[in-house]
Coordinates of C-alpha atoms in Angstrom, one line a residue:
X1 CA 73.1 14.8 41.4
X2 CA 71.5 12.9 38.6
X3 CA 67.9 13.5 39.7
X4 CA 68.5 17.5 40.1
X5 CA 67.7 19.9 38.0
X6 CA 71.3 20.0 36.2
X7 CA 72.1 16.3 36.2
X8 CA 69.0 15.7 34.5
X9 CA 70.5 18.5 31.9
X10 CA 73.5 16.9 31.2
X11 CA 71.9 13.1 31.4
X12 CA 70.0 14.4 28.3
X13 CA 72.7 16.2 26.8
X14 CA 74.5 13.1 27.1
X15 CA 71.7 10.8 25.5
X16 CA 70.9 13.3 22.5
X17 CA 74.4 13.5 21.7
X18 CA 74.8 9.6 21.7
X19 CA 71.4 9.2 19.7
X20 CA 73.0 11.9 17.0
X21 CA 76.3 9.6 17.1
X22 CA 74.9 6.8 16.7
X23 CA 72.7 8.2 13.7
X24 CA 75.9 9.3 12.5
X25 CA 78.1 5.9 12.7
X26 CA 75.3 4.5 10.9
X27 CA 75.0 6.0 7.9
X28 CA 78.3 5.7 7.7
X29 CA 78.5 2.3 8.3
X30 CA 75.6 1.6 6.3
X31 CA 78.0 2.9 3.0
X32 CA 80.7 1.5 3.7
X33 CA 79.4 -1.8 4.1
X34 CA 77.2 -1.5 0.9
X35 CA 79.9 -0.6 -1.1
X36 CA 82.3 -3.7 -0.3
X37 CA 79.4 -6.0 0.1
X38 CA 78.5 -5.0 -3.8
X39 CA 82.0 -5.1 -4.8
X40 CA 82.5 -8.4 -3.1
X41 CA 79.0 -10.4 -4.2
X42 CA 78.1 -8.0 -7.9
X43 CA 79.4 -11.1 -9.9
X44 CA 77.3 -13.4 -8.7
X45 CA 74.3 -15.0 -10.8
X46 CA 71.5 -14.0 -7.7
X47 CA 73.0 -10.7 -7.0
X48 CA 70.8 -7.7 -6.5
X49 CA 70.5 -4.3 -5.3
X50 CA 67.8 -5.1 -3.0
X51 CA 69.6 -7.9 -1.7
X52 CA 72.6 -6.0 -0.9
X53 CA 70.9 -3.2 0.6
X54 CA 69.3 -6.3 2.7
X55 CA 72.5 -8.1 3.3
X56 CA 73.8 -4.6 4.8
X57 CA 71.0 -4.1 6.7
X58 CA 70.7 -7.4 9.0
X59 CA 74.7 -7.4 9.3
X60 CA 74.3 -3.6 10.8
X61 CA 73.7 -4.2 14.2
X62 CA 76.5 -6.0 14.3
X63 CA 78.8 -4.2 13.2
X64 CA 77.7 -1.0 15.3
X65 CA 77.9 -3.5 18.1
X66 CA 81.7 -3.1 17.6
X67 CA 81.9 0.8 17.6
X68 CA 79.8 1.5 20.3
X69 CA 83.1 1.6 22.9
X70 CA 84.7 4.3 20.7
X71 CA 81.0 6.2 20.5
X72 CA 81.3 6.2 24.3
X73 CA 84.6 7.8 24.1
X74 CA 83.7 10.8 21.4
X75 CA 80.7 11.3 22.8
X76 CA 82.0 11.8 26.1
X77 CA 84.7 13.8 24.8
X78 CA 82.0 15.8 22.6
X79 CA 79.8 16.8 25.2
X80 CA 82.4 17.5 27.9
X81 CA 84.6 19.8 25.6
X82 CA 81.1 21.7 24.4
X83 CA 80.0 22.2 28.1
X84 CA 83.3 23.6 28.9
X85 CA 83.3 26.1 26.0
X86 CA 80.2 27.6 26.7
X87 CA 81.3 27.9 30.5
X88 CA 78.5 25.4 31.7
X89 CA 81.4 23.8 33.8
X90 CA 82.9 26.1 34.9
X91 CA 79.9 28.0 36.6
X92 CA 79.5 24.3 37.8
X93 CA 82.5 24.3 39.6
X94 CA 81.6 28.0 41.1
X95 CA 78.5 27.0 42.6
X96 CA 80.8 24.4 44.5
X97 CA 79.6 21.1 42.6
X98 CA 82.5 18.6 42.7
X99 CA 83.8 17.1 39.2
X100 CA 82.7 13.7 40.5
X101 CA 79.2 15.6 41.1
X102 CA 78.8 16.4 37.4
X103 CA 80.5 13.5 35.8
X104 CA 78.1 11.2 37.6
X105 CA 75.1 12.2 34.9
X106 CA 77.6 11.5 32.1
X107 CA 78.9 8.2 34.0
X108 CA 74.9 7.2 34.4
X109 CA 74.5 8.3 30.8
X110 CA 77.3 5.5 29.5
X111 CA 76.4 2.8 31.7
X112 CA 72.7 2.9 30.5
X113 CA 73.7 2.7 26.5
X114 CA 76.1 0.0 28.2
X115 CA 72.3 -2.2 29.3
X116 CA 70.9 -1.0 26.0
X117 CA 74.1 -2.6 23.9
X118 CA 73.5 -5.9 25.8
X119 CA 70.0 -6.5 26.3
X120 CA 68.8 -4.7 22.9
X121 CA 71.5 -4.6 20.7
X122 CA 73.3 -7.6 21.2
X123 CA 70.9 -10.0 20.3
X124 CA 69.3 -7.9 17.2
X125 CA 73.3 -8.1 16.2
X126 CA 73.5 -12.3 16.7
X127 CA 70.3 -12.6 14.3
X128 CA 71.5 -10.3 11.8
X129 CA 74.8 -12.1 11.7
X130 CA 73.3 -15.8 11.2
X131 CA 70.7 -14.2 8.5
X132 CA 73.3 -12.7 6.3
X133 CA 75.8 -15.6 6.5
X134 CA 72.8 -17.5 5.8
X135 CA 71.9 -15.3 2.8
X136 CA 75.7 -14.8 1.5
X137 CA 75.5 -18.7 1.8
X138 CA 72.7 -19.1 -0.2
X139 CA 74.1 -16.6 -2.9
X140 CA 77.6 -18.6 -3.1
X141 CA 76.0 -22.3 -3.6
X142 CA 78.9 -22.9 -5.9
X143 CA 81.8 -25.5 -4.7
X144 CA 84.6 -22.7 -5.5
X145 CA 83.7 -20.6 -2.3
X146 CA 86.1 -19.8 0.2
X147 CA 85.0 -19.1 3.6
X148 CA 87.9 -17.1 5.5
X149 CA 86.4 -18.5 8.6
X150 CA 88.4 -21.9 10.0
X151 CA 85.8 -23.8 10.5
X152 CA 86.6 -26.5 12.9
X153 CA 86.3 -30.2 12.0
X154 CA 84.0 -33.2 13.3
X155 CA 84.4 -36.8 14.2
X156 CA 82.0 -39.3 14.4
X157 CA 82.6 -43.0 15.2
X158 CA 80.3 -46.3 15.5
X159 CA 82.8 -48.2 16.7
X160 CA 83.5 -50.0 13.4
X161 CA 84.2 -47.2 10.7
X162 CA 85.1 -43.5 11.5
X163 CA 83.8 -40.4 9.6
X164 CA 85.7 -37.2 9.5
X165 CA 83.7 -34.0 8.5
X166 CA 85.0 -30.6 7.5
X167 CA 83.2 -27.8 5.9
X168 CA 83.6 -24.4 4.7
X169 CA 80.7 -22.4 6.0
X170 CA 78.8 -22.6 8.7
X171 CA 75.0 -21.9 9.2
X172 CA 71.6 -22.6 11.3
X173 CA 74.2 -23.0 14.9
X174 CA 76.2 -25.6 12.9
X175 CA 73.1 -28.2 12.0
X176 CA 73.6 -27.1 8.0
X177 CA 77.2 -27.4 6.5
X178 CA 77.9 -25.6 3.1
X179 CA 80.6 -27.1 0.7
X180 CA 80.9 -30.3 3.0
X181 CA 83.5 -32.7 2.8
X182 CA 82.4 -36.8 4.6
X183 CA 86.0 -38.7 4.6
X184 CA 85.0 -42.4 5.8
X185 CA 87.8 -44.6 7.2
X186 CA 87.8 -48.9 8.3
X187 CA 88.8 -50.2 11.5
X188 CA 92.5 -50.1 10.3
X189 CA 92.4 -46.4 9.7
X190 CA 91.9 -46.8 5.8
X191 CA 90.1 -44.3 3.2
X192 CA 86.9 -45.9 2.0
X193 CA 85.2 -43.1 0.4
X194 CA 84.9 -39.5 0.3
X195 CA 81.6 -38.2 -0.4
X196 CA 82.0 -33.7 -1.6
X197 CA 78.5 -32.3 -1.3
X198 CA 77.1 -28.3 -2.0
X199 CA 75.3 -28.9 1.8
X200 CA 74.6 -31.3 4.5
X201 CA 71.8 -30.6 7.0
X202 CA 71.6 -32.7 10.0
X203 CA 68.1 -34.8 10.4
X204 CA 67.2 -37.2 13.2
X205 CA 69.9 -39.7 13.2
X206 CA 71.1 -39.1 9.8
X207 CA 73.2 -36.2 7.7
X208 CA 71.2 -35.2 4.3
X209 CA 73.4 -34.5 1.4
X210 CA 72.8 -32.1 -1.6
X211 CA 74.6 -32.6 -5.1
X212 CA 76.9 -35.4 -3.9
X213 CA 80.5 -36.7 -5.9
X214 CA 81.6 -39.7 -4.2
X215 CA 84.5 -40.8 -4.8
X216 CA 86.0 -44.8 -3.8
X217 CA 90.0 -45.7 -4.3
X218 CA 90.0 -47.4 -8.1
X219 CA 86.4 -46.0 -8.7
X220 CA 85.2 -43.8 -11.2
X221 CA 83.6 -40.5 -9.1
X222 CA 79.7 -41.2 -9.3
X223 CA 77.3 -38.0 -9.0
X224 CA 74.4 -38.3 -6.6
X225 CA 71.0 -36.0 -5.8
X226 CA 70.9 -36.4 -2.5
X227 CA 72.3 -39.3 -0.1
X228 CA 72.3 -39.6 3.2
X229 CA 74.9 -40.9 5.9
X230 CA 73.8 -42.3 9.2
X231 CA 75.5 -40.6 11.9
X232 CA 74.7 -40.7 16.0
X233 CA 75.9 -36.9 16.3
X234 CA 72.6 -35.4 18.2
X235 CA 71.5 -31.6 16.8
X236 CA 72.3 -29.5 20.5
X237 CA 75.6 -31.1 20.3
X238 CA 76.5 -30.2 16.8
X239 CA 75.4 -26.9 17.7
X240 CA 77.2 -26.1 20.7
X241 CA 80.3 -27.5 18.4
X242 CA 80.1 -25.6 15.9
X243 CA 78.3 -22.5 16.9
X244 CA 80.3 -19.0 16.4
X245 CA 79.6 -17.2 20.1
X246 CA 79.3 -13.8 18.3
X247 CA 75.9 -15.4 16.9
X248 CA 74.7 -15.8 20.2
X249 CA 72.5 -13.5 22.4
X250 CA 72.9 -12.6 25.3
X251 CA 70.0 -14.3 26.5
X252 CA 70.8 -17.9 25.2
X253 CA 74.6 -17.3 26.4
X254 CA 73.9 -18.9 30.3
X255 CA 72.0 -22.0 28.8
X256 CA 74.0 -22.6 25.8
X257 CA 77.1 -22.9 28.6
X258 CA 75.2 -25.0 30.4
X259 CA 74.4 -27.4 27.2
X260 CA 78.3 -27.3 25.9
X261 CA 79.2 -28.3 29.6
X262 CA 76.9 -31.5 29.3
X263 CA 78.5 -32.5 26.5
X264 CA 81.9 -31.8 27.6
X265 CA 82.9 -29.4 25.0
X266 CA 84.9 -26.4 25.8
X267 CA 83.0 -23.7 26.6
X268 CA 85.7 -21.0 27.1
X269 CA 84.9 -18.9 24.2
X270 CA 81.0 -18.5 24.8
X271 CA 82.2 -17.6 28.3
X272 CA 84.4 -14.7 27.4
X273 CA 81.7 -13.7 25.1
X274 CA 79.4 -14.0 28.1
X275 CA 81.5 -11.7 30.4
X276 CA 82.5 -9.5 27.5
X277 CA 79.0 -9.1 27.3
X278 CA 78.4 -8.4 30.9
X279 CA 81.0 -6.2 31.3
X280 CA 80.2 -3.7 28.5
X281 CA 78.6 -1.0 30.3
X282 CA 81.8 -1.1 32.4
X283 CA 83.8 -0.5 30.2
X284 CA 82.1 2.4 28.6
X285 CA 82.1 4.1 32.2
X286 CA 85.8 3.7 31.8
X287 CA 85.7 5.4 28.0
X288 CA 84.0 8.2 29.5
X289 CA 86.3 8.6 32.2
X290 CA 89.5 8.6 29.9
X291 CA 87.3 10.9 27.9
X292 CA 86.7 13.2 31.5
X293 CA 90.3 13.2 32.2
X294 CA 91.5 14.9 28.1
X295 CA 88.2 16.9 28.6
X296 CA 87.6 18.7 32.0
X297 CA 90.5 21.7 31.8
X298 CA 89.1 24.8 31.0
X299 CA 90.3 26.4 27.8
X300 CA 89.4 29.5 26.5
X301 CA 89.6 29.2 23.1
X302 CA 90.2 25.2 22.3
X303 CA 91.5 22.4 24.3
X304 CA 95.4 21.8 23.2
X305 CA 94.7 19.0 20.2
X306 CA 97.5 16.7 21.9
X307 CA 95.4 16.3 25.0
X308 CA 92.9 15.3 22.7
X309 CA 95.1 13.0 20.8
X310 CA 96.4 11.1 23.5
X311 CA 92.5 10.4 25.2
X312 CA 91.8 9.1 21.5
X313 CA 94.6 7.0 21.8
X314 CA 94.5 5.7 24.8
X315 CA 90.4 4.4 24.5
X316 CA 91.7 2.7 21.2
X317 CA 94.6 1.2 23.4
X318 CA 92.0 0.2 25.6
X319 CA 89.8 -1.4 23.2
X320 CA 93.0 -3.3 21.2
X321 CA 93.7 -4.6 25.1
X322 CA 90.5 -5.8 25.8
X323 CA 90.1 -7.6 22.4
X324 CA 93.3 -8.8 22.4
X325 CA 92.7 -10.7 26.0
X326 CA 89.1 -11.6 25.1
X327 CA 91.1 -13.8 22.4
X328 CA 93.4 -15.2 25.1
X329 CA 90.5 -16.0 27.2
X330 CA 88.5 -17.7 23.9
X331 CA 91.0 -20.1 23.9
X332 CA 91.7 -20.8 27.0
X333 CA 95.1 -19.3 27.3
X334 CA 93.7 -16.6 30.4
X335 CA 90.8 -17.5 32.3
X336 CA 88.0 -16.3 30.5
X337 CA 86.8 -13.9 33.9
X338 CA 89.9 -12.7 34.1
X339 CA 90.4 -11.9 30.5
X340 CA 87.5 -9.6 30.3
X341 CA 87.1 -8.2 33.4
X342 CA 90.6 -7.3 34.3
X343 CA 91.3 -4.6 31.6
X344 CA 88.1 -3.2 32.2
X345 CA 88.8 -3.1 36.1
X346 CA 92.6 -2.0 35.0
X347 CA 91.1 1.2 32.8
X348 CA 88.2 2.4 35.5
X349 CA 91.4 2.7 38.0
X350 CA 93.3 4.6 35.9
X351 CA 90.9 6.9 34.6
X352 CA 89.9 8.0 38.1
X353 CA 93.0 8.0 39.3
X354 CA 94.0 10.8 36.7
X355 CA 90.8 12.6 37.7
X356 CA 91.8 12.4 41.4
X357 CA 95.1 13.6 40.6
X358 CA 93.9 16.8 38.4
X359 CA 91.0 17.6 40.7
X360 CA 91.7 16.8 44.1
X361 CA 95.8 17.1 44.2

């Protein structure tokens, strides 16, 4: 059906409309994100127009990343309701083409911007990410930022002393700390110092600190440059550590798993974001089939609004459920395979199970 005459017409009918909601997300987007990205970063000393337009710009692909399930959904919805309306369907149906027939155009149509979201998109959206927390970072080099994030915390140990590291922003995979925080213990578990620095990047066998205060019990603090702490923490294991998963593409997913594993660090969240990934043009099948089952009765003047409502709400059910078990399976609670895969599997069956029902009895 999709290489004939008319499922090539509605494979492009499909594609424009996606292109032109797209477009439209955004722009929209674009705004939005401007607007609290200058309200959130206008007080500070290096702030600039240009920079916030730039800011916006990197962190966009990222954030369309996140919409593109319901854009599946609207667009499905879109083009489906449009087709009916000008009777395109419905002589369809009269020349005796099945609604699986026709939908399949529209089902190629959403599993192809599926491929393009996670071979394209993807990772342009993981570099944007690390460039604008690297450039928010760079903008906040004060020690009263707060990072939201919960950054986890790092041990290392040389067998006679122990050195506990914490941070509050994250950037470069986790090989440069922002607003760092060394506390050194003895053998007996004692605190020896603690050494407050803007940044720590880790070198070859040694942390580098920026605009240190150290601080000994009965000492007076003492104000350093630079200093530097040994440490036998290697870089790929720091990064797989400390590494956010969203900042990850695609590409690097498989080997970055493989490294983690190596060094016998849990690697349960890049997983899910691995099968999440994998399973993305999936699950925008199944938007277009919720959309197909709201969208398909003929109407003559407009299809009822509560139809409508309830597809709307039950893609954005869908999505709350698959990011909802996607955090299960992050940390560890579900198997990250079965935490992405079986909502997606779940939503598929039920979408044409409610087009079998209104077509086919």
């Amino acid at each position: 059906m999709i290489f004939s005459t008319l499922g090539r017409y509605f494979f492009t009918r499909y594609i424009a409309t996606t292109l032109w909601f797209f477009l439209g997300v955004t722009s929209l987007v674009y705004l939005i994100d401007f607007s609290e990205t200058a309200g959130r970063l206008a007080g500070l000393p290096g702030y600039t127009v240009k920079i916030g337009l730039l800011m916006t710009a990197v962190r966009l692909p990222f954030i369309i990343q996140q919409t593109v399930p319901f854009i599946a959904l609207f667009v499905g919805m879109t083009v489906l309701i449009t087709l009916n309306r000008r009777r395109e369907l419905v002589i369809a149906r009269a020349a005796g083409i099945s609604v699986w027939q026709f939908m399949t155009p529209f089902i190629a149509g959403a599993f192809a911007v599926g491929l393009m979201t996670m071979f394209a998109l993807n990772p342009v959206a993981a570099w944007g990410q690390r460039q604008a927390e690297t450039m928010e970072a760079d903008l906040r080099g004060d020690p009263s930022y707060r990072n939201t994030l919960s950054i986890p915390w790092l041990r290392q140990s040389d067998g006679k002393s122990d050195i506990i590291i914490g941070a509050k922003a994250v950037l470069n995979n986790g090989t440069t700390l922002m607003n760092v925080v060394f506390i050194h213990f003895d053998s007996q578990g004692n605190i020896t110092l603690r050494q407050d620095a803007q940044s720590a990047k880790l070198e070859d066998g040694y942390w580098l600190l920026n605009n240190v205060v150290e601080r000994a019990p009965g000492e007076i603090p003492a104000h350093k440059s630079t200093t530097q702490v040994r440490t036998n923490l290697k870089q790929d294991f720091v990064s797989e550590r400390l590494a956010q998963p969203e900042t990850i593409a695609f590409y690097d997913l498989s080997n970055r798993i493989a490294i983690a594993k190596s060094f016998g660090i849990s690697t349960k969240a890049l997983e899910t974001q691995f099968h999440s990934l994998l399973s993305q043009p999936f699950l925008l099948v199944a938007m277009t089939l919720i959309a197909a089952t709201v969208s398909l009765k003929f109407s003559r003047f407009n299809q009822s609004r509560s139809v409508i409502l309830g597809g709307i709400l039950s893609g954005f059910v869908l999505y709350v459920v698959t990011v909802l078990v996607k955090a299960f399976g992050s940390s560890g609670v579900v198997p990250p395979f079965v935490a992405t895969w079986i909502p997606v599997i779940v939503a598929l069956a039920f979408g044409a199970t409610i087009l079998l029902h209104q077509e086919d009895g």
